[in-house]
Amino acid sequence: MRKLLILVLMFVTGLGCQREKKLYPNAPTIALVMKTLNNPFFIDMQKGAEEAASRLKVNLIVQAPEREVDVEKQMQIIENLIQRKVDAICVAPSGSKEIVPAILKANKAGIPVLVVDTRVDEQALKEAHGKIATFIGSDNYEGGKIAGNYIIERLNGQGKVAILEGIPGHETGDARLRGFLDAVKKAPGIEVVTSQTANWERDQGFNVFQNILQSHPEVQALFACNDMMALGAIEAIAAAGKTGQIIVVGFDAVEDAREAIQNGTMAGSIAQYPSEMGRLAIETAVNVINGQKVPEFIPTKIELITREKLAANYTE
């Protein structure tokens, strides 16, 4: 049996940076294409993938655009990986529909595609006659419901709420938004006064929520579809002199968000496990390369993180 060695090549596409850790050309190569490396969520995903690659002795290439909104750059990355004839591609799509043509090219090249974190638009994939090996990720709809129910609880069923959405048409954010809205519409005393996009980014979270505070000073709670936007909103709240007056709930439970929860500037966050996603992506890709049948959906867990949870010595 051929001895497998590890290769980890990490690129930050768009930053012009390439760093090679190990180079052993005799091993099969798996690519992990993420949305960005400027978000702690994806840094954790990368760490999980690296751990699995090292343990399983497989080659790993990690690439990502500089910004999550750069769908075209992500497609270019995948096309380049196809030209390099990698053995499998694991991708966290920047665009649920936009990624389909790149998947088709991988299909034609005989390279299996595993989707991580964000689902591909099923209808678009079906109409294009494309296929993926599996989806690995959280139930984002359920996470949105958990966030909604928590805000209802914190507001005692009465209050005005704002929402910061992710990239429009992005399956992950759309599912979280649907789950949240389905939860709060069951509480007639809860009013969603505005729902605006901040494109997953901290700076935009600050700017958009600063404007929301000016146009809707009555807002009592905020649901941000990821922690980066929530953290930006917390900065806007502080700038407005309203720290501690607005309940903020995010999604991902990244380290900065946990610190904000601990110090009381953030009420909670829906924890995902990106390191688990990265680990499962590589483990499953190895199984696919070896011809094994894998499930169509491999779920990763979610849960609400609050100050009380952290005080109880919650650890991932």
Coordinates of C-alpha atoms in Angstrom, one line a residue:
M1 CA 0.0 0.0 0.0
R2 CA 1.3 3.4 -1.0
K3 CA 2.6 5.4 2.0
L4 CA 0.7 8.7 2.2
L5 CA 2.5 11.8 3.3
I6 CA 1.2 15.3 4.2
L7 CA 1.4 18.4 2.1
V8 CA -0.2 21.6 3.4
L9 CA -0.1 24.5 1.0
M10 CA -1.9 27.6 2.1
F11 CA -2.8 30.5 -0.1
V12 CA -4.6 33.7 0.6
T13 CA -5.8 34.5 -2.9
G14 CA -6.1 38.3 -3.4
L15 CA -3.5 39.0 -0.8
G16 CA -0.7 37.8 -3.1
C17 CA 0.6 35.5 -0.3
Q18 CA 1.7 31.9 -0.7
R19 CA 3.2 29.9 2.2
E20 CA 4.4 26.3 1.9
K21 CA 4.6 24.3 5.0
K22 CA 5.5 20.8 3.8
L23 CA 5.9 19.3 0.3
Y24 CA 5.6 15.6 -0.3
P25 CA 4.5 14.9 -3.9
N26 CA 3.6 11.2 -3.4
A27 CA 0.3 11.8 -1.6
P28 CA -3.1 12.5 -3.0
T29 CA -4.2 16.2 -2.7
I30 CA -7.4 17.5 -1.2
A31 CA -8.3 21.2 -1.7
L32 CA -10.3 23.2 0.9
V33 CA -11.7 26.4 -0.7
M34 CA -13.2 28.7 1.9
K35 CA -14.9 32.1 1.7
T36 CA -12.1 34.1 3.3
L37 CA -9.3 33.7 5.8
N38 CA -10.2 37.1 7.4
N39 CA -12.8 35.5 9.6
P40 CA -12.0 33.5 12.8
F41 CA -14.7 31.0 11.8
F42 CA -12.8 30.0 8.7
I43 CA -9.4 30.0 10.5
D44 CA -10.9 27.4 12.8
M45 CA -12.2 25.4 9.9
Q46 CA -8.7 25.4 8.4
K47 CA -7.2 24.2 11.7
G48 CA -9.6 21.3 11.8
A49 CA -8.8 20.4 8.2
E50 CA -5.0 20.6 8.9
E51 CA -5.4 18.3 11.9
A52 CA -7.3 15.7 9.8
A53 CA -4.8 15.9 6.9
S54 CA -1.9 15.4 9.2
R55 CA -3.5 12.5 11.0
L56 CA -4.6 10.8 7.8
K57 CA -1.4 11.7 5.9
V58 CA -3.0 13.4 3.0
N59 CA -2.0 16.5 1.0
L60 CA -4.0 19.6 1.8
I61 CA -4.3 22.9 -0.1
V62 CA -6.2 25.7 1.5
Q63 CA -7.3 28.7 -0.6
A64 CA -9.7 31.6 -0.2
P65 CA -10.5 35.0 -1.6
E66 CA -9.7 38.0 0.6
R67 CA -13.4 38.9 1.0
E68 CA -16.5 36.7 1.5
V69 CA -18.4 38.6 -1.2
D70 CA -15.8 37.8 -3.9
V71 CA -17.7 35.0 -5.6
E72 CA -15.8 35.4 -8.9
K73 CA -12.4 35.0 -7.2
Q74 CA -13.6 31.8 -5.5
M75 CA -14.7 30.4 -8.8
Q76 CA -11.3 31.2 -10.3
I77 CA -9.7 29.4 -7.4
I78 CA -11.7 26.3 -8.1
E79 CA -11.0 26.4 -11.8
N80 CA -7.3 26.6 -11.1
L81 CA -7.5 23.7 -8.7
I82 CA -9.2 21.7 -11.5
Q83 CA -6.3 22.5 -13.8
R84 CA -4.0 21.2 -11.1
K85 CA -5.9 18.0 -11.0
V86 CA -6.5 17.8 -7.3
D87 CA -8.1 14.6 -6.1
A88 CA -11.1 16.3 -4.3
I89 CA -12.4 19.8 -3.7
C90 CA -14.1 20.8 -0.4
V91 CA -15.8 24.2 -0.8
A92 CA -17.7 26.6 1.4
P93 CA -19.5 28.5 -1.3
S94 CA -19.5 32.3 -1.3
G95 CA -22.6 32.1 -3.5
S96 CA -25.1 29.3 -3.4
K97 CA -26.1 29.6 -7.0
E98 CA -23.0 31.2 -8.4
I99 CA -20.8 28.3 -7.4
V100 CA -22.8 25.8 -9.6
P101 CA -20.8 26.4 -12.9
A102 CA -17.5 25.7 -11.0
I103 CA -19.0 22.5 -9.6
L104 CA -20.0 21.4 -13.1
K105 CA -16.4 21.9 -14.3
A106 CA -15.2 19.7 -11.5
N107 CA -17.8 17.1 -12.3
K108 CA -16.6 17.0 -15.9
A109 CA -13.0 16.6 -14.8
G110 CA -14.0 13.7 -12.6
I111 CA -13.1 15.6 -9.3
P112 CA -15.5 15.0 -6.4
V113 CA -16.9 18.1 -4.8
L114 CA -17.8 18.2 -1.1
V115 CA -19.8 21.2 0.1
V116 CA -19.1 22.7 3.6
D117 CA -20.9 25.2 5.8
T118 CA -23.2 26.7 3.1
R119 CA -25.5 24.6 0.9
V120 CA -25.5 24.9 -2.8
D121 CA -28.8 26.0 -4.3
E122 CA -30.4 22.6 -4.9
Q123 CA -32.7 23.7 -7.7
A124 CA -29.9 25.4 -9.6
L125 CA -27.6 22.3 -9.2
K126 CA -30.4 20.0 -10.4
E127 CA -31.3 22.1 -13.4
A128 CA -27.6 22.1 -14.4
H129 CA -27.3 18.4 -13.9
G130 CA -24.5 18.8 -11.4
K131 CA -23.7 16.7 -8.4
I132 CA -21.9 16.9 -5.1
A133 CA -20.6 14.1 -2.9
T134 CA -22.1 15.5 0.3
F135 CA -22.9 18.5 2.4
I136 CA -21.2 19.0 5.8
G137 CA -22.5 21.7 8.0
S138 CA -25.0 23.0 10.6
D139 CA -28.7 23.3 10.5
N140 CA -28.7 27.1 10.1
Y141 CA -32.5 27.3 10.1
E142 CA -32.7 25.7 13.5
G143 CA -29.9 28.0 14.7
G144 CA -32.0 31.0 13.6
K145 CA -35.0 29.6 15.5
I146 CA -32.9 29.2 18.7
A147 CA -31.7 32.8 18.4
G148 CA -35.3 34.0 17.9
N149 CA -36.6 32.1 20.9
Y150 CA -33.8 33.4 23.1
I151 CA -34.6 37.0 22.1
I152 CA -38.3 36.5 22.8
E153 CA -37.3 35.1 26.2
R154 CA -35.0 38.0 27.0
L155 CA -37.6 40.6 26.0
N156 CA -40.4 38.8 27.8
G157 CA -42.3 38.5 24.6
Q158 CA -42.5 42.3 24.0
G159 CA -40.1 44.5 22.1
K160 CA -38.7 46.0 18.9
V161 CA -36.0 44.0 17.1
A162 CA -33.6 44.7 14.2
I163 CA -31.8 42.2 12.0
L164 CA -28.4 42.3 10.3
E165 CA -28.5 39.9 7.3
G166 CA -25.6 38.3 5.5
I167 CA -25.0 38.4 1.7
P168 CA -28.4 38.5 -0.1
G169 CA -29.2 35.1 -1.7
H170 CA -26.6 33.4 0.4
E171 CA -28.1 30.1 1.7
T172 CA -26.5 30.2 5.1
G173 CA -27.8 33.7 5.9
D174 CA -31.2 33.1 4.3
A175 CA -31.7 29.9 6.4
R176 CA -30.8 31.7 9.6
L177 CA -33.1 34.6 8.8
R178 CA -36.0 32.3 8.0
G179 CA -35.5 30.4 11.2
F180 CA -35.4 33.6 13.3
L181 CA -38.4 35.1 11.6
D182 CA -40.4 31.9 12.0
A183 CA -39.6 32.0 15.7
V184 CA -40.5 35.6 16.4
K185 CA -43.7 35.6 14.4
K186 CA -45.1 33.3 17.0
A187 CA -44.7 36.1 19.5
P188 CA -47.2 38.8 18.6
G189 CA -45.5 41.3 21.0
I190 CA -42.2 41.2 19.0
E191 CA -41.9 43.7 16.1
V192 CA -39.1 43.5 13.6
V193 CA -38.6 47.1 12.7
T194 CA -35.9 46.7 10.1
S195 CA -33.8 44.0 8.5
Q196 CA -30.7 45.1 6.5
T197 CA -27.7 43.4 5.0
A198 CA -24.1 44.0 6.3
N199 CA -22.6 41.3 4.1
W200 CA -21.1 39.3 6.9
E201 CA -18.5 42.0 7.6
R202 CA -17.6 43.8 10.9
D203 CA -17.1 47.2 9.4
Q204 CA -20.4 47.0 7.6
G205 CA -22.0 45.8 10.8
F206 CA -20.8 49.0 12.5
N207 CA -21.9 51.3 9.7
V208 CA -25.3 49.7 9.1
F209 CA -26.3 49.4 12.7
Q210 CA -25.1 53.0 13.4
N211 CA -27.6 54.1 10.8
I212 CA -30.3 51.8 12.3
L213 CA -29.8 53.4 15.7
Q214 CA -30.3 56.8 14.2
S215 CA -33.5 55.8 12.3
H216 CA -34.8 53.4 14.9
P217 CA -33.6 54.5 18.4
E218 CA -36.4 52.4 19.9
V219 CA -34.6 49.1 19.0
Q220 CA -34.3 46.9 22.0
A221 CA -32.6 43.8 20.5
L222 CA -30.6 42.8 17.5
F223 CA -30.1 39.5 15.7
A224 CA -27.0 39.4 13.5
C225 CA -26.7 36.5 11.2
N226 CA -23.0 36.2 12.1
D227 CA -20.7 37.3 14.9
M228 CA -18.6 39.6 12.7
M229 CA -21.6 41.8 12.0
A230 CA -22.7 41.5 15.7
L231 CA -19.3 42.7 16.9
G232 CA -19.5 45.7 14.5
A233 CA -22.9 46.5 15.9
I234 CA -21.6 46.4 19.5
E235 CA -19.1 49.0 18.5
A236 CA -21.9 51.2 17.1
I237 CA -23.9 50.7 20.3
A238 CA -20.9 51.8 22.3
A239 CA -20.4 54.8 20.1
A240 CA -24.1 55.8 20.7
G241 CA -23.6 55.5 24.4
K242 CA -26.1 52.6 24.6
T243 CA -23.8 49.8 25.9
G244 CA -25.9 47.3 27.8
Q245 CA -29.2 48.7 26.6
I246 CA -29.6 46.5 23.5
I247 CA -29.7 42.7 23.5
V248 CA -27.3 41.5 20.8
V249 CA -27.4 37.9 19.6
G250 CA -25.0 36.6 16.9
F251 CA -24.1 33.4 15.2
D252 CA -20.9 31.3 15.2
A253 CA -19.6 31.9 18.7
V254 CA -16.1 33.0 17.6
E255 CA -13.6 33.9 20.3
D256 CA -14.2 37.6 20.1
A257 CA -18.0 37.0 20.5
R258 CA -17.4 34.8 23.5
E259 CA -15.3 37.5 25.1
A260 CA -18.2 40.0 24.4
I261 CA -20.7 37.6 25.9
Q262 CA -18.4 37.2 28.9
N263 CA -18.1 41.0 29.5
G264 CA -21.8 41.5 28.9
T265 CA -21.8 43.6 25.7
M266 CA -23.3 40.7 23.8
A267 CA -26.2 38.5 25.1
G268 CA -25.4 35.3 23.2
S269 CA -24.4 33.6 20.0
I270 CA -25.3 30.4 18.2
A271 CA -22.2 28.2 18.4
Q272 CA -21.1 26.3 15.4
Y273 CA -18.1 24.0 15.2
P274 CA -16.0 25.1 12.2
S275 CA -13.0 23.0 13.3
E276 CA -15.3 19.9 13.2
M277 CA -16.5 20.9 9.7
G278 CA -12.9 21.1 8.5
R279 CA -12.0 17.8 10.1
L280 CA -15.1 16.0 8.7
A281 CA -14.5 17.5 5.2
I282 CA -11.1 16.0 4.9
E283 CA -12.1 12.7 6.5
T284 CA -15.0 12.4 4.2
A285 CA -13.0 13.4 1.1
V286 CA -10.6 10.6 1.8
N287 CA -13.5 8.2 2.0
V288 CA -14.8 9.5 -1.3
I289 CA -11.4 9.2 -3.0
N290 CA -11.2 5.6 -1.8
G291 CA -14.6 4.9 -3.4
Q292 CA -16.6 4.6 -0.2
K293 CA -20.2 5.7 -0.1
V294 CA -20.9 8.7 2.2
P295 CA -24.1 10.3 3.5
E296 CA -25.7 13.1 1.5
F297 CA -25.8 15.2 4.6
I298 CA -23.3 15.1 7.5
P299 CA -24.5 17.4 10.3
T300 CA -22.4 19.3 12.8
K301 CA -23.9 20.5 16.1
I302 CA -25.1 23.9 17.1
E303 CA -26.1 25.4 20.5
L304 CA -26.8 28.7 22.2
I305 CA -23.8 30.2 24.1
T306 CA -24.7 32.6 26.9
R307 CA -22.8 34.1 29.8
E308 CA -24.2 31.4 32.0
K309 CA -23.0 28.7 29.6
L310 CA -19.5 30.2 29.7
A311 CA -19.6 30.5 33.4
A312 CA -20.4 26.8 33.6
N313 CA -17.0 26.2 32.0
Y314 CA -18.3 25.5 28.5
T315 CA -15.6 24.2 26.3
E316 CA -15.7 23.2 22.6

